[in-house]
Coordinates of C-alpha atoms in Angstrom, one line a residue:
Chain E
M606 CA 0.0 0.0 0.0
A607 CA 2.9 2.4 0.8
P608 CA 4.3 2.7 -2.7
A609 CA 0.9 3.5 -4.1
A610 CA 0.2 6.0 -1.4
V611 CA 3.6 7.7 -2.0
F612 CA 2.8 7.8 -5.7
L613 CA -0.6 9.4 -5.2
A614 CA 0.8 11.8 -2.6
A615 CA 3.6 12.9 -5.0
F616 CA 1.6 13.1 -8.2
V617 CA -1.9 13.9 -7.1
V618 CA -2.0 15.4 -3.6
W619 CA 1.2 17.5 -3.9
P620 CA 0.2 19.0 -7.3
L621 CA -3.3 19.7 -5.9
L622 CA -1.8 21.5 -2.9
T623 CA 0.5 23.5 -5.3
F624 CA -2.6 24.4 -7.3
V625 CA -4.5 25.6 -4.3
Y626 CA -1.4 27.5 -3.1
D627 CA -1.1 29.2 -6.4
S628 CA -4.6 30.6 -6.1
F629 CA -3.4 33.0 -3.5
F630 CA -0.8 34.6 -5.7
E631 CA -0.7 36.9 -8.7
I632 CA 1.7 35.1 -11.0
E633 CA 3.6 36.4 -14.0
Q634 CA 3.7 33.5 -16.4
F635 CA 7.1 34.3 -17.9
G636 CA 9.8 35.1 -15.4
G637 CA 7.9 33.5 -12.6
G638 CA 7.5 36.5 -10.3
R639 CA 4.7 36.1 -7.8
T640 CA 3.0 38.4 -5.3
F641 CA 0.8 37.2 -2.5
V642 CA -2.7 38.7 -3.0
G643 CA -4.7 36.7 -0.5
L644 CA -8.3 36.1 -1.6
D645 CA -8.2 38.6 -4.5
N646 CA -8.2 35.9 -7.1
Y647 CA -11.3 34.4 -5.6
G648 CA -13.0 37.7 -5.5
A649 CA -12.1 38.3 -9.2
A650 CA -13.3 34.8 -10.1
L651 CA -16.6 35.1 -8.4
A652 CA -17.1 38.6 -9.8
S653 CA -16.3 37.6 -13.3
E654 CA -19.2 36.9 -15.6
A655 CA -17.2 34.4 -17.6
F656 CA -16.8 32.2 -14.5
T657 CA -20.4 32.3 -13.3
S658 CA -21.7 31.6 -16.8
A659 CA -19.2 28.8 -17.3
S660 CA -20.3 27.3 -14.0
V661 CA -24.0 27.4 -15.1
R662 CA -23.0 25.9 -18.4
T663 CA -21.1 23.1 -16.8
V664 CA -24.2 22.2 -14.7
I665 CA -26.5 22.3 -17.7
Y666 CA -24.1 20.3 -19.8
T667 CA -23.9 17.6 -17.0
L668 CA -27.6 17.5 -16.6
I669 CA -28.2 17.1 -20.4
V670 CA -25.6 14.4 -20.7
V671 CA -26.6 12.4 -17.7
T672 CA -30.4 12.6 -18.3
A673 CA -30.1 11.6 -22.0
E674 CA -27.7 8.8 -21.2
F675 CA -29.8 7.5 -18.4
T676 CA -33.0 7.5 -20.4
A677 CA -31.5 5.9 -23.4
G678 CA -29.3 3.6 -21.4
L679 CA -32.3 2.2 -19.4
A680 CA -34.4 1.8 -22.5
V681 CA -31.7 -0.2 -24.2
A682 CA -30.9 -2.3 -21.1
L683 CA -34.6 -3.2 -20.8
L684 CA -34.6 -4.1 -24.5
F685 CA -31.6 -6.4 -24.0
V686 CA -33.2 -8.0 -21.0
A687 CA -36.4 -8.5 -22.9
L688 CA -34.6 -10.3 -25.7
G689 CA -32.6 -12.6 -23.3
Q690 CA -29.4 -14.4 -23.9
R691 CA -29.6 -14.2 -27.6
S692 CA -28.8 -10.5 -27.5
A693 CA -25.3 -11.2 -26.3
T694 CA -23.6 -10.5 -29.6
F695 CA -25.5 -7.2 -30.0
R696 CA -24.5 -6.1 -26.5
T697 CA -20.9 -6.5 -27.6
I698 CA -21.5 -4.4 -30.7
F699 CA -23.2 -1.8 -28.6
M700 CA -20.2 -1.5 -26.4
Y701 CA -17.7 -0.4 -29.0
P702 CA -17.9 3.5 -28.6
L703 CA -16.6 3.1 -25.1
M704 CA -13.2 2.3 -26.7
I705 CA -13.1 5.3 -28.9
A706 CA -11.0 8.3 -27.7
P707 CA -13.1 11.3 -26.7
V708 CA -11.0 13.4 -29.1
V709 CA -11.9 11.1 -32.0
A710 CA -15.6 11.1 -31.0
G711 CA -15.6 15.0 -30.8
L712 CA -14.0 15.2 -34.2
L713 CA -16.4 12.7 -35.7
W714 CA -19.5 14.5 -34.4
R715 CA -18.1 17.8 -35.6
F716 CA -17.9 16.2 -39.0
L717 CA -21.5 14.9 -38.8
L718 CA -22.9 18.2 -37.6
I719 CA -20.9 20.6 -39.7
D720 CA -23.1 23.3 -41.3
N721 CA -22.5 23.0 -45.0
F722 CA -21.7 19.3 -45.6
G723 CA -22.8 17.5 -42.4
I724 CA -24.5 14.2 -43.0
L725 CA -27.0 14.6 -40.1
N726 CA -28.7 17.7 -41.6
Q727 CA -28.7 16.0 -45.0
L728 CA -30.4 13.0 -43.6
L729 CA -33.0 15.0 -41.7
F730 CA -33.6 17.0 -44.9
E731 CA -34.1 13.8 -47.0
V732 CA -36.5 12.4 -44.4
G733 CA -38.4 15.6 -44.6
I734 CA -37.9 16.8 -41.0
I735 CA -36.1 20.0 -42.0
S736 CA -36.7 22.1 -45.1
S737 CA -33.1 22.8 -46.1
P738 CA -29.8 20.9 -45.4
D739 CA -28.4 23.9 -43.6
Q740 CA -31.4 24.8 -41.5
I741 CA -29.9 23.7 -38.2
Q742 CA -26.6 25.3 -37.4
W743 CA -25.7 22.7 -34.7
L744 CA -22.3 24.0 -33.7
S745 CA -22.5 27.6 -34.8
N746 CA -25.8 28.8 -33.3
P747 CA -25.0 29.9 -29.8
D748 CA -28.5 28.9 -28.6
I749 CA -28.1 25.2 -29.4
A750 CA -24.4 24.6 -29.5
L751 CA -24.2 23.5 -25.8
Y752 CA -26.8 20.8 -26.6
A753 CA -25.0 19.8 -29.8
V754 CA -21.6 19.4 -28.2
A755 CA -23.2 17.0 -25.7
L756 CA -24.1 14.6 -28.5
P757 CA -20.8 12.8 -28.7
D758 CA -20.6 12.4 -24.9
I759 CA -24.0 10.8 -24.9
W760 CA -23.1 8.7 -27.9
L761 CA -19.9 7.6 -26.4
T762 CA -21.1 6.5 -23.0
T763 CA -24.8 5.5 -23.1
S764 CA -23.4 2.0 -23.5
F765 CA -21.8 2.3 -20.1
I766 CA -25.1 3.0 -18.4
T767 CA -26.7 0.2 -20.4
L768 CA -24.1 -2.3 -19.3
V769 CA -24.3 -1.3 -15.7
L770 CA -28.1 -1.3 -15.6
F771 CA -28.2 -4.6 -17.5
A772 CA -25.9 -6.2 -14.9
G773 CA -28.2 -4.8 -12.2
L774 CA -31.3 -6.1 -13.9
Q775 CA -29.8 -9.6 -14.1
N776 CA -29.5 -9.6 -10.3
I777 CA -33.1 -8.8 -9.5
P778 CA -34.7 -12.0 -8.1
G779 CA -37.2 -13.5 -10.5
E780 CA -39.7 -14.2 -7.8
V781 CA -40.2 -10.5 -7.2
I782 CA -41.1 -9.9 -10.8
E783 CA -43.3 -13.0 -11.0
A784 CA -45.2 -11.9 -7.8
A785 CA -45.8 -8.4 -9.2
R786 CA -47.0 -9.9 -12.4
I787 CA -49.5 -12.2 -10.6
D788 CA -50.7 -9.1 -8.8
G789 CA -51.5 -7.7 -12.2
A790 CA -48.8 -5.1 -12.5
R791 CA -48.3 -3.9 -16.1
Y792 CA -45.0 -3.0 -17.5
P793 CA -44.8 0.7 -16.8
R794 CA -46.1 0.2 -13.3
M795 CA -43.6 -2.6 -12.8
L796 CA -40.8 -0.3 -14.0
I797 CA -41.6 2.5 -11.7
S798 CA -42.6 0.6 -8.6
I799 CA -40.4 -2.4 -8.7
L800 CA -37.5 -2.2 -11.1
V801 CA -36.2 1.3 -10.5
P802 CA -36.4 1.1 -6.7
L803 CA -34.6 -2.3 -6.8
L804 CA -31.9 -0.9 -9.1
R805 CA -31.5 2.2 -7.0
P806 CA -27.9 1.5 -5.8
V807 CA -26.8 0.6 -9.3
I808 CA -28.5 3.7 -10.7
A809 CA -26.8 5.9 -8.1
V810 CA -23.4 4.6 -9.0
A811 CA -23.9 5.0 -12.7
L812 CA -25.2 8.5 -12.3
I813 CA -22.4 9.6 -10.0
V814 CA -19.6 8.2 -12.2
R815 CA -21.1 9.7 -15.3
G816 CA -22.0 13.0 -13.6
I817 CA -18.5 13.5 -12.5
D818 CA -17.0 12.7 -15.8
A819 CA -19.4 14.9 -17.7
A820 CA -18.7 17.8 -15.3
R821 CA -15.0 17.4 -16.2
A822 CA -15.6 17.2 -20.0
F823 CA -12.8 18.9 -21.9
D824 CA -11.5 17.2 -25.0
I825 CA -14.9 16.5 -26.5
I826 CA -15.9 20.2 -26.4
L827 CA -12.5 21.6 -27.2
I828 CA -12.3 19.8 -30.4
Q829 CA -15.8 20.5 -31.5
T830 CA -16.2 24.2 -30.9
D831 CA -13.1 25.3 -28.8
G832 CA -15.7 26.9 -26.4
G833 CA -17.4 28.9 -29.1
P834 CA -19.5 30.3 -30.7
Q835 CA -19.5 33.4 -28.5
G836 CA -18.4 31.4 -25.6
S837 CA -21.7 29.4 -25.6
T838 CA -19.9 26.1 -25.0
T839 CA -17.1 27.3 -22.6
T840 CA -17.5 25.1 -19.6
L841 CA -15.4 25.3 -16.5
S842 CA -12.6 23.0 -17.7
L843 CA -12.2 25.0 -20.9
L844 CA -12.4 28.4 -19.1
I845 CA -9.7 27.4 -16.6
Y846 CA -7.5 26.0 -19.3
R847 CA -7.8 29.1 -21.3
T848 CA -7.3 31.5 -18.4
M849 CA -4.1 29.6 -17.6
T850 CA -2.5 29.1 -20.9
R851 CA -3.9 31.7 -23.3
F852 CA -4.7 34.6 -21.0
G853 CA -1.7 33.9 -18.9
E854 CA -3.3 34.3 -15.5
P855 CA -2.3 31.1 -13.6
G856 CA -3.3 32.6 -10.2
L857 CA -6.8 33.5 -11.3
A858 CA -7.1 30.1 -13.1
S859 CA -6.0 28.3 -9.9
A860 CA -8.7 30.2 -7.9
M861 CA -11.3 29.2 -10.4
G862 CA -10.0 25.7 -10.4
T863 CA -10.0 25.5 -6.6
I864 CA -13.6 26.6 -6.4
Y865 CA -14.5 24.0 -9.1
L866 CA -12.4 21.3 -7.2
V867 CA -14.1 22.0 -3.9
A868 CA -17.6 22.0 -5.5
M869 CA -16.8 18.6 -7.2
L870 CA -15.4 17.1 -4.0
V871 CA -18.3 18.2 -1.9
V872 CA -20.8 16.8 -4.4
A873 CA -18.8 13.6 -4.8
V874 CA -18.3 13.0 -1.1
I875 CA -22.0 13.6 -0.3
A876 CA -23.0 11.4 -3.2
V877 CA -20.6 8.6 -2.3
T878 CA -21.2 8.6 1.5
A879 CA -25.0 9.1 1.3
I880 CA -26.1 7.0 -1.6
W881 CA -23.4 4.7 -2.7
R882 CA -21.4 3.7 0.4
P883 CA -18.7 1.8 -1.4
G884 CA -17.3 -1.1 0.6
S885 CA -20.0 -1.0 3.1
N886 CA -20.9 -4.6 2.3
K887 CA -17.3 -5.6 2.9
S888 CA -15.7 -6.5 6.3
Chain U
M519 CA -34.6 -17.5 -17.9
N520 CA -35.1 -14.0 -16.8
P521 CA -38.8 -13.3 -16.1
L522 CA -38.5 -10.0 -17.8
E523 CA -37.8 -11.8 -21.1
V524 CA -40.6 -11.2 -23.6
R525 CA -42.0 -14.1 -25.5
G526 CA -44.4 -14.5 -28.4
K527 CA -45.1 -12.2 -31.3
S528 CA -43.9 -9.0 -29.8
R529 CA -40.4 -10.5 -29.9
V530 CA -40.1 -9.8 -33.6
M531 CA -40.9 -6.1 -33.0
L532 CA -38.3 -5.9 -30.3
W533 CA -35.6 -7.4 -32.5
L534 CA -36.6 -4.9 -35.1
L535 CA -36.3 -2.1 -32.6
L536 CA -32.9 -3.4 -31.5
A537 CA -31.7 -3.5 -35.1
V538 CA -32.8 0.1 -35.7
T539 CA -31.2 1.2 -32.5
L540 CA -27.9 -0.5 -33.3
A541 CA -27.9 0.9 -36.8
L542 CA -28.4 4.4 -35.6
Y543 CA -25.8 3.9 -32.9
G544 CA -23.2 2.4 -35.2
F545 CA -23.8 4.8 -38.1
P546 CA -21.4 7.6 -36.9
F547 CA -18.4 5.4 -36.8
I548 CA -19.2 3.5 -40.0
Y549 CA -19.6 6.9 -41.7
L550 CA -16.1 7.8 -40.3
L551 CA -14.6 4.7 -41.8
L552 CA -16.3 5.2 -45.1
T553 CA -15.2 8.8 -45.3
S554 CA -11.6 7.8 -44.6
F555 CA -11.7 5.9 -48.0
K556 CA -13.1 8.8 -50.0
L557 CA -11.1 11.1 -52.1
P558 CA -10.4 14.3 -50.1
I559 CA -12.7 16.3 -52.4
D560 CA -15.6 13.8 -51.9
A561 CA -15.2 14.0 -48.1
I562 CA -16.5 17.6 -48.2
A563 CA -18.9 17.2 -51.1
V564 CA -22.3 19.0 -51.0
P565 CA -24.6 17.2 -50.6
P566 CA -22.6 14.5 -48.7
A567 CA -22.8 10.9 -49.9
V568 CA -22.6 8.0 -47.5
L569 CA -20.6 5.7 -49.8
P570 CA -17.3 6.7 -51.4
D571 CA -17.5 7.2 -55.2
T572 CA -14.0 6.0 -55.6
W573 CA -12.4 3.9 -52.9
T574 CA -8.8 5.0 -52.0
F575 CA -6.1 4.5 -49.4
D576 CA -4.7 7.9 -50.2
N577 CA -5.9 9.5 -46.9
Y578 CA -4.1 6.8 -44.9
I579 CA -0.9 7.2 -46.8
A580 CA -1.1 11.0 -46.5
A581 CA -1.9 10.9 -42.8
M582 CA 0.9 8.5 -42.1
S583 CA 3.4 10.6 -44.0
R584 CA 2.5 13.7 -42.1
E585 CA 5.3 14.9 -39.9
G586 CA 4.9 13.7 -36.4
V587 CA 2.2 11.1 -37.0
V588 CA 4.3 8.0 -36.8
P589 CA 6.2 9.1 -33.7
A590 CA 2.9 10.1 -32.1
L591 CA 1.5 6.6 -32.7
I592 CA 4.7 5.1 -31.2
N593 CA 4.5 7.5 -28.2
S594 CA 0.9 6.5 -27.6
V595 CA 1.8 2.8 -27.5
T596 CA 4.8 3.3 -25.3
T597 CA 3.1 5.6 -22.9
A598 CA 0.1 3.3 -22.6
V599 CA 2.3 0.3 -21.9
L600 CA 4.4 2.1 -19.4
S601 CA 1.5 3.5 -17.6
T602 CA -0.3 0.1 -17.5
V603 CA 2.8 -1.5 -16.0
M604 CA 3.2 1.3 -13.4
S605 CA -0.4 1.1 -12.5
L606 CA -0.3 -2.7 -12.0
V607 CA 3.0 -2.7 -10.1
L608 CA 1.6 -0.1 -7.6
A609 CA -2.0 -1.3 -7.5
V610 CA -1.5 -5.0 -7.0
P611 CA 0.4 -4.9 -3.7
A612 CA -1.8 -2.0 -2.4
A613 CA -5.0 -3.9 -3.1
Y614 CA -3.6 -7.1 -1.7
A615 CA -2.6 -5.4 1.5
I616 CA -6.0 -3.6 1.8
T617 CA -8.0 -6.8 1.4
R618 CA -5.8 -9.0 3.5
F619 CA -4.9 -6.8 6.5
R620 CA -8.2 -5.0 6.7
T621 CA -6.9 -2.1 8.7
P622 CA -8.8 1.2 9.1
S623 CA -6.0 3.0 7.2
G624 CA -6.6 0.6 4.3
R625 CA -10.3 1.6 4.2
V626 CA -9.4 5.3 4.4
F627 CA -6.8 4.8 1.7
I628 CA -9.2 3.1 -0.7
F629 CA -11.8 5.8 -0.1
A630 CA -9.2 8.5 -0.7
A631 CA -8.1 6.8 -3.9
L632 CA -11.6 6.9 -5.0
I633 CA -11.9 10.6 -4.3
T634 CA -8.9 11.3 -6.5
R635 CA -10.9 10.1 -9.4
M636 CA -13.3 13.0 -8.9
V637 CA -10.7 15.7 -9.1
P638 CA -10.9 17.9 -12.2
T639 CA -8.0 16.9 -14.5
I640 CA -6.9 20.5 -15.0
A641 CA -6.3 20.9 -11.3
I642 CA -3.6 18.1 -11.4
G643 CA -2.4 18.7 -14.9
A644 CA -1.4 22.3 -14.6
P645 CA 0.8 21.9 -11.5
L646 CA 2.2 18.6 -12.9
I647 CA 4.0 20.7 -15.5
G648 CA 6.2 22.1 -12.7
V649 CA 6.7 18.7 -11.0
M650 CA 7.8 17.1 -14.3
R651 CA 10.2 20.0 -14.9
D652 CA 11.7 19.6 -11.4
L653 CA 12.1 15.9 -11.9
G654 CA 13.8 16.6 -15.3
I655 CA 11.2 14.6 -17.2
S656 CA 9.3 17.3 -19.0
D657 CA 8.0 16.3 -22.4
T658 CA 9.1 12.6 -22.0
T659 CA 7.1 9.5 -22.3
V660 CA 7.9 8.5 -18.8
G661 CA 6.6 11.8 -17.4
L662 CA 3.4 11.5 -19.4
A663 CA 3.0 7.8 -18.3
I664 CA 3.3 8.9 -14.7
A665 CA 0.5 11.5 -15.3
H666 CA -1.7 8.9 -16.9
T667 CA -1.1 6.6 -14.0
T668 CA -2.7 9.1 -11.6
I669 CA -5.9 8.4 -13.6
S670 CA -5.7 4.7 -13.8
L671 CA -4.2 3.9 -10.4
P672 CA -7.3 4.6 -8.3
L673 CA -9.5 2.4 -10.5
S674 CA -6.8 -0.3 -10.7
I675 CA -6.6 -0.4 -6.9
W676 CA -10.4 -0.6 -6.6
L677 CA -10.7 -3.3 -9.3
M678 CA -7.9 -5.4 -7.9
A679 CA -9.3 -5.1 -4.4
S680 CA -12.6 -6.5 -5.6
F681 CA -10.8 -9.4 -7.3
F682 CA -8.7 -10.2 -4.2
E683 CA -11.8 -10.0 -2.1
A684 CA -13.3 -12.9 -4.0
V685 CA -10.3 -15.1 -3.1
P686 CA -10.7 -16.8 0.3
D687 CA -8.0 -16.1 2.9
E688 CA -7.6 -19.8 3.4
L689 CA -5.8 -20.0 0.1
D690 CA -3.0 -17.7 1.4
E691 CA -3.0 -19.5 4.7
A692 CA -2.5 -22.9 3.0
A693 CA 0.4 -21.4 1.0
K694 CA 2.0 -20.1 4.2
V695 CA 1.6 -23.5 5.9
D696 CA 3.5 -24.9 2.9
G697 CA 6.3 -22.5 3.7
C698 CA 5.6 -19.5 1.4
S699 CA 6.2 -16.0 2.7
R700 CA 3.4 -13.4 2.2
L701 CA 4.9 -12.2 -1.0
Q702 CA 5.5 -15.7 -2.3
A703 CA 1.9 -16.6 -1.5
L704 CA 0.8 -13.6 -3.5
R705 CA 2.9 -14.3 -6.4
R706 CA 2.6 -18.1 -6.7
V707 CA -0.9 -18.8 -5.4
V708 CA -3.1 -15.8 -5.4
L709 CA -2.1 -13.9 -8.5
P710 CA -2.6 -16.9 -10.8
V711 CA -6.1 -17.3 -9.3
V712 CA -7.0 -13.6 -10.2
S713 CA -5.3 -13.6 -13.6
G714 CA -8.6 -12.7 -15.2
G715 CA -8.9 -9.7 -12.9
L716 CA -5.4 -8.7 -13.7
A717 CA -6.2 -8.7 -17.4
V718 CA -9.3 -6.5 -16.7
T719 CA -7.2 -4.1 -14.7
A720 CA -4.5 -4.0 -17.4
I721 CA -7.0 -3.3 -20.2
F722 CA -8.6 -0.4 -18.3
A723 CA -5.2 1.2 -17.5
F724 CA -4.2 0.8 -21.1
L725 CA -7.4 2.3 -22.4
A726 CA -7.3 5.2 -20.0
S727 CA -3.8 6.2 -21.2
W728 CA -4.6 5.5 -24.9
N729 CA -7.6 7.9 -24.9
E730 CA -6.3 10.5 -22.5
F731 CA -6.0 14.1 -23.9
L732 CA -5.7 16.9 -21.4
F733 CA -2.5 15.7 -19.6
S734 CA -1.0 14.9 -23.0
L735 CA -1.8 18.3 -24.2
L736 CA -0.4 20.1 -21.1
L737 CA 2.7 17.9 -20.5
T738 CA 4.1 17.3 -24.0
S739 CA 5.3 19.6 -26.7
V740 CA 7.3 17.8 -29.4
R741 CA 9.1 14.7 -28.2
A742 CA 6.4 12.9 -26.2
Q743 CA 3.3 14.0 -28.1
T744 CA 0.6 11.4 -28.4
T745 CA -1.9 10.8 -31.2
P746 CA -5.0 12.4 -29.6
V747 CA -3.0 15.7 -29.4
V748 CA -1.9 15.3 -33.1
I749 CA -5.5 14.6 -34.1
A750 CA -6.6 17.8 -32.3
N751 CA -3.8 19.8 -33.9
F752 CA -4.7 18.5 -37.3
Q753 CA -7.7 20.6 -37.6
S754 CA -6.1 23.9 -36.8
Q755 CA -3.1 23.2 -39.0
F756 CA -4.6 21.7 -42.0
G757 CA -8.0 23.3 -42.1
L758 CA -10.5 21.1 -43.9
D759 CA -8.5 18.0 -44.5
W760 CA -11.3 15.8 -43.3
G761 CA -10.0 12.8 -45.4
G762 CA -6.7 12.8 -43.5
M763 CA -8.4 13.4 -40.1
T764 CA -10.9 10.6 -40.5
A765 CA -8.1 8.3 -41.7
L766 CA -6.0 9.0 -38.6
A767 CA -9.0 8.8 -36.3
A768 CA -9.9 5.4 -37.8
L769 CA -6.4 4.2 -37.6
Y770 CA -6.3 5.1 -33.9
S771 CA -9.6 3.5 -33.0
V772 CA -9.6 0.3 -35.0
P773 CA -6.9 -1.5 -33.1
V774 CA -8.5 -0.9 -29.7
I775 CA -11.9 -1.9 -31.0
L776 CA -10.6 -5.1 -32.4
L777 CA -8.7 -5.8 -29.1
T778 CA -11.9 -5.1 -27.2
L779 CA -14.0 -7.4 -29.3
F780 CA -11.4 -10.1 -28.7
L781 CA -11.4 -9.4 -24.9
Q782 CA -15.0 -8.3 -24.5
R783 CA -15.9 -10.6 -21.6
H784 CA -13.1 -9.0 -19.6
I785 CA -14.2 -5.5 -20.5
V786 CA -17.8 -6.2 -19.4
A787 CA -16.5 -7.6 -16.1
G788 CA -14.4 -4.6 -15.5
L789 CA -17.0 -2.1 -16.4
T790 CA -19.7 -3.5 -14.3
L791 CA -17.5 -4.3 -11.4
G792 CA -15.6 -1.1 -11.7
A793 CA -18.8 0.8 -11.8
V794 CA -20.6 -1.0 -9.0
K795 CA -17.6 -1.1 -6.7
G796 CA -15.6 1.9 -7.7

């Protein structure tokens, strides 16, 4: 245990402490001069419109991704269960996006959604849903870009939710379902009153894991829009990255990052201890 | 048989529904593959066509001959292998100690390791630039592999702990009675039993490094650059070379997809176990 602990201390805890420490300084990126400024960076972060709107965007993005994935993931998991063992091969096929790098997925979806020659609009046009192939400006209309950049994330990881829920559904005792059926429960009723409550721990885990990953999304958005148009897809990770590297304000970026870090940890610790309780069934 | 399984006529409808779902789900990647075989001019044709007019390998040849692409592919493989090895070497003894000694510090540690998975990547990545510089391993594969290990190590510990948990203590005890030390018992008796779990953990560590982007972007400039960074740079440097981009993207995805199909049972085990336990 000691080597692993030393490793994590050196390459996770120590960098994190440095990061938090930096947030109390005004740092010149070149030359390395630094001045202690106390909580000024925090004040500047909280007062900046860029930071508050990026926070809101991060929450919206996370909600879109997790809701869409959960709904689609549960539907497909139920479909797989309904089809029984013979769906095994299809489950494997369904899994493949999990292996694709987020950068590749972002690039791919940018290509599918691009304004003038994107295949998605072309298909929607041919089916007759939209009246011209460039009617929906997926990634260049600031009003919808945040939803559009979420598509690859949803595409990439719905299968994760499906697999986890499928595994959970396999573990529900058959008698419970038979009993409900004898009592005359129909499928929607059974889903809401029996399946979802029994799956609660599995659902909690899936939502926490995905929620945290979605809130950290970086590559998938960077490659599609680089935060644009007009900043409409600049989530916290992107804003902090940009504040640090392009605007050259590491101190301010660290303060923003520390707020983000604390918020994530608070949410995560509450979620983990209250809902998930990992290891509580052990020892 | 699962009581939720549907029988009778509606089964046909369900199979149909599944086929449609899978077709929609698979379409984006298939379209990427098809585009990678199109002439560059056809890749941006208006209106777009699904199938290539002329099939060609030109995009692949062009992508591979771009400066930096081959070294980046080599860097990706080396970094992922190194990171996988580091992750296993650190995680296996840690997980073994946690499950066998069951001390409170072990429980705190595994919880702490889990929490590190929830930290925003940028908050570790940015200060790691300084750490790597101090250690004299800026822009090296080793430095990047260390960074990638910070991602895979917590999950590896968690996964390995679950696998060790499933092995009864009596097995170690028997080995000790036969004259093995703790470490010998681990190496000769317990590890062979959990070899499947070891494979799962290795695959996940490898995939985490293979697909990682932010650390690679922050910590490498020329020498240690990995393919995802090159793919991202592609679009700014070469504008609308969608043919080349799709070829490189396909080239980078296909080996892991094939590997995954081959090892799919392990992947499913890891995903469901990793998710449910950690």
